[in-house]
Amino acid sequence: MYYSIGEVANATGIAISTLRYYDREGMFPKMERSSGGIRVFSDTEINTLKVIECLKSSGMSIKSIKEFLIWCEEGDASLGKRGEMFHARLEEVEKQIEALQKTKNMLKYKCWYYDTAIAAGSEEAVKNLPIDEIPENMREYKI
């Protein structure tokens, strides 16, 4: 199946300018063009876009993503490098998730803290609460 740049942008939520940028950067080496020179996206480019967006959201730079796509063009000779790269990205994402979980827990504690202070009409009611009066699931997040 083939898609126009507008159809791809609508389906993926990726801006047309970004799709053009990716093409200029050589991220779609086998992309075809119509007789009028218009980009024609195939399922191959759509699948490449999914990988690009995944790697971007994992914190990988465009430069590194381009390097990965070059490795893909090398075929089986680069399987090891590509596998190592994905294992490294997974490890990085797991660290990011752990950090975000800590942030989420602190935010939950602060929500409880301020909800309790607002209900009491004063922050003093919460500020010096003994640890055993803080809900058990919030205790570890108290500063």
Coordinates of C-alpha atoms in Angstrom, one line a residue, residues 73-120:
E73 CA 21.2 -1.3 5.4
E74 CA 24.3 -3.4 6.1
G75 CA 22.2 -6.4 6.7
D76 CA 23.2 -9.4 8.9
A77 CA 26.8 -8.0 9.3
S78 CA 25.4 -5.5 11.8
L79 CA 23.0 -7.7 13.7
G80 CA 25.2 -7.7 16.8
K81 CA 25.5 -3.9 16.9
R82 CA 21.8 -3.4 16.4
G83 CA 20.9 -5.9 19.1
E84 CA 23.3 -4.3 21.6
M85 CA 21.9 -0.9 20.8
F86 CA 18.3 -2.0 21.6
H87 CA 19.5 -3.7 24.8
A88 CA 21.2 -0.4 25.8
R89 CA 18.0 1.6 24.9
L90 CA 15.9 -0.8 27.0
E91 CA 18.2 -0.3 30.0
E92 CA 18.0 3.4 29.6
V93 CA 14.2 3.4 29.4
E94 CA 14.0 1.3 32.5
K95 CA 16.2 3.9 34.3
Q96 CA 13.9 6.6 33.1
I97 CA 10.8 4.7 34.3
E98 CA 12.4 4.3 37.7
A99 CA 13.2 8.0 37.9
L100 CA 9.7 8.9 36.8
Q101 CA 8.2 6.5 39.4
K102 CA 10.1 8.3 42.1
T103 CA 8.8 11.6 40.8
K104 CA 5.3 10.3 40.7
N105 CA 5.5 9.0 44.3
M106 CA 6.7 12.4 45.5
L107 CA 3.9 14.2 43.6
K108 CA 1.4 11.8 45.2
Y109 CA 2.8 12.6 48.6
K110 CA 2.6 16.3 48.0
C111 CA -1.0 16.0 46.7
W112 CA -1.9 14.2 50.0
Y113 CA 0.1 16.8 52.0
Y114 CA -1.7 19.8 50.4
D115 CA -5.1 18.1 50.4
T116 CA -4.8 17.4 54.1
A117 CA -3.5 21.0 54.8
I118 CA -6.4 22.5 52.8
A119 CA -9.0 20.3 54.6
A120 CA -7.5 21.3 58.0

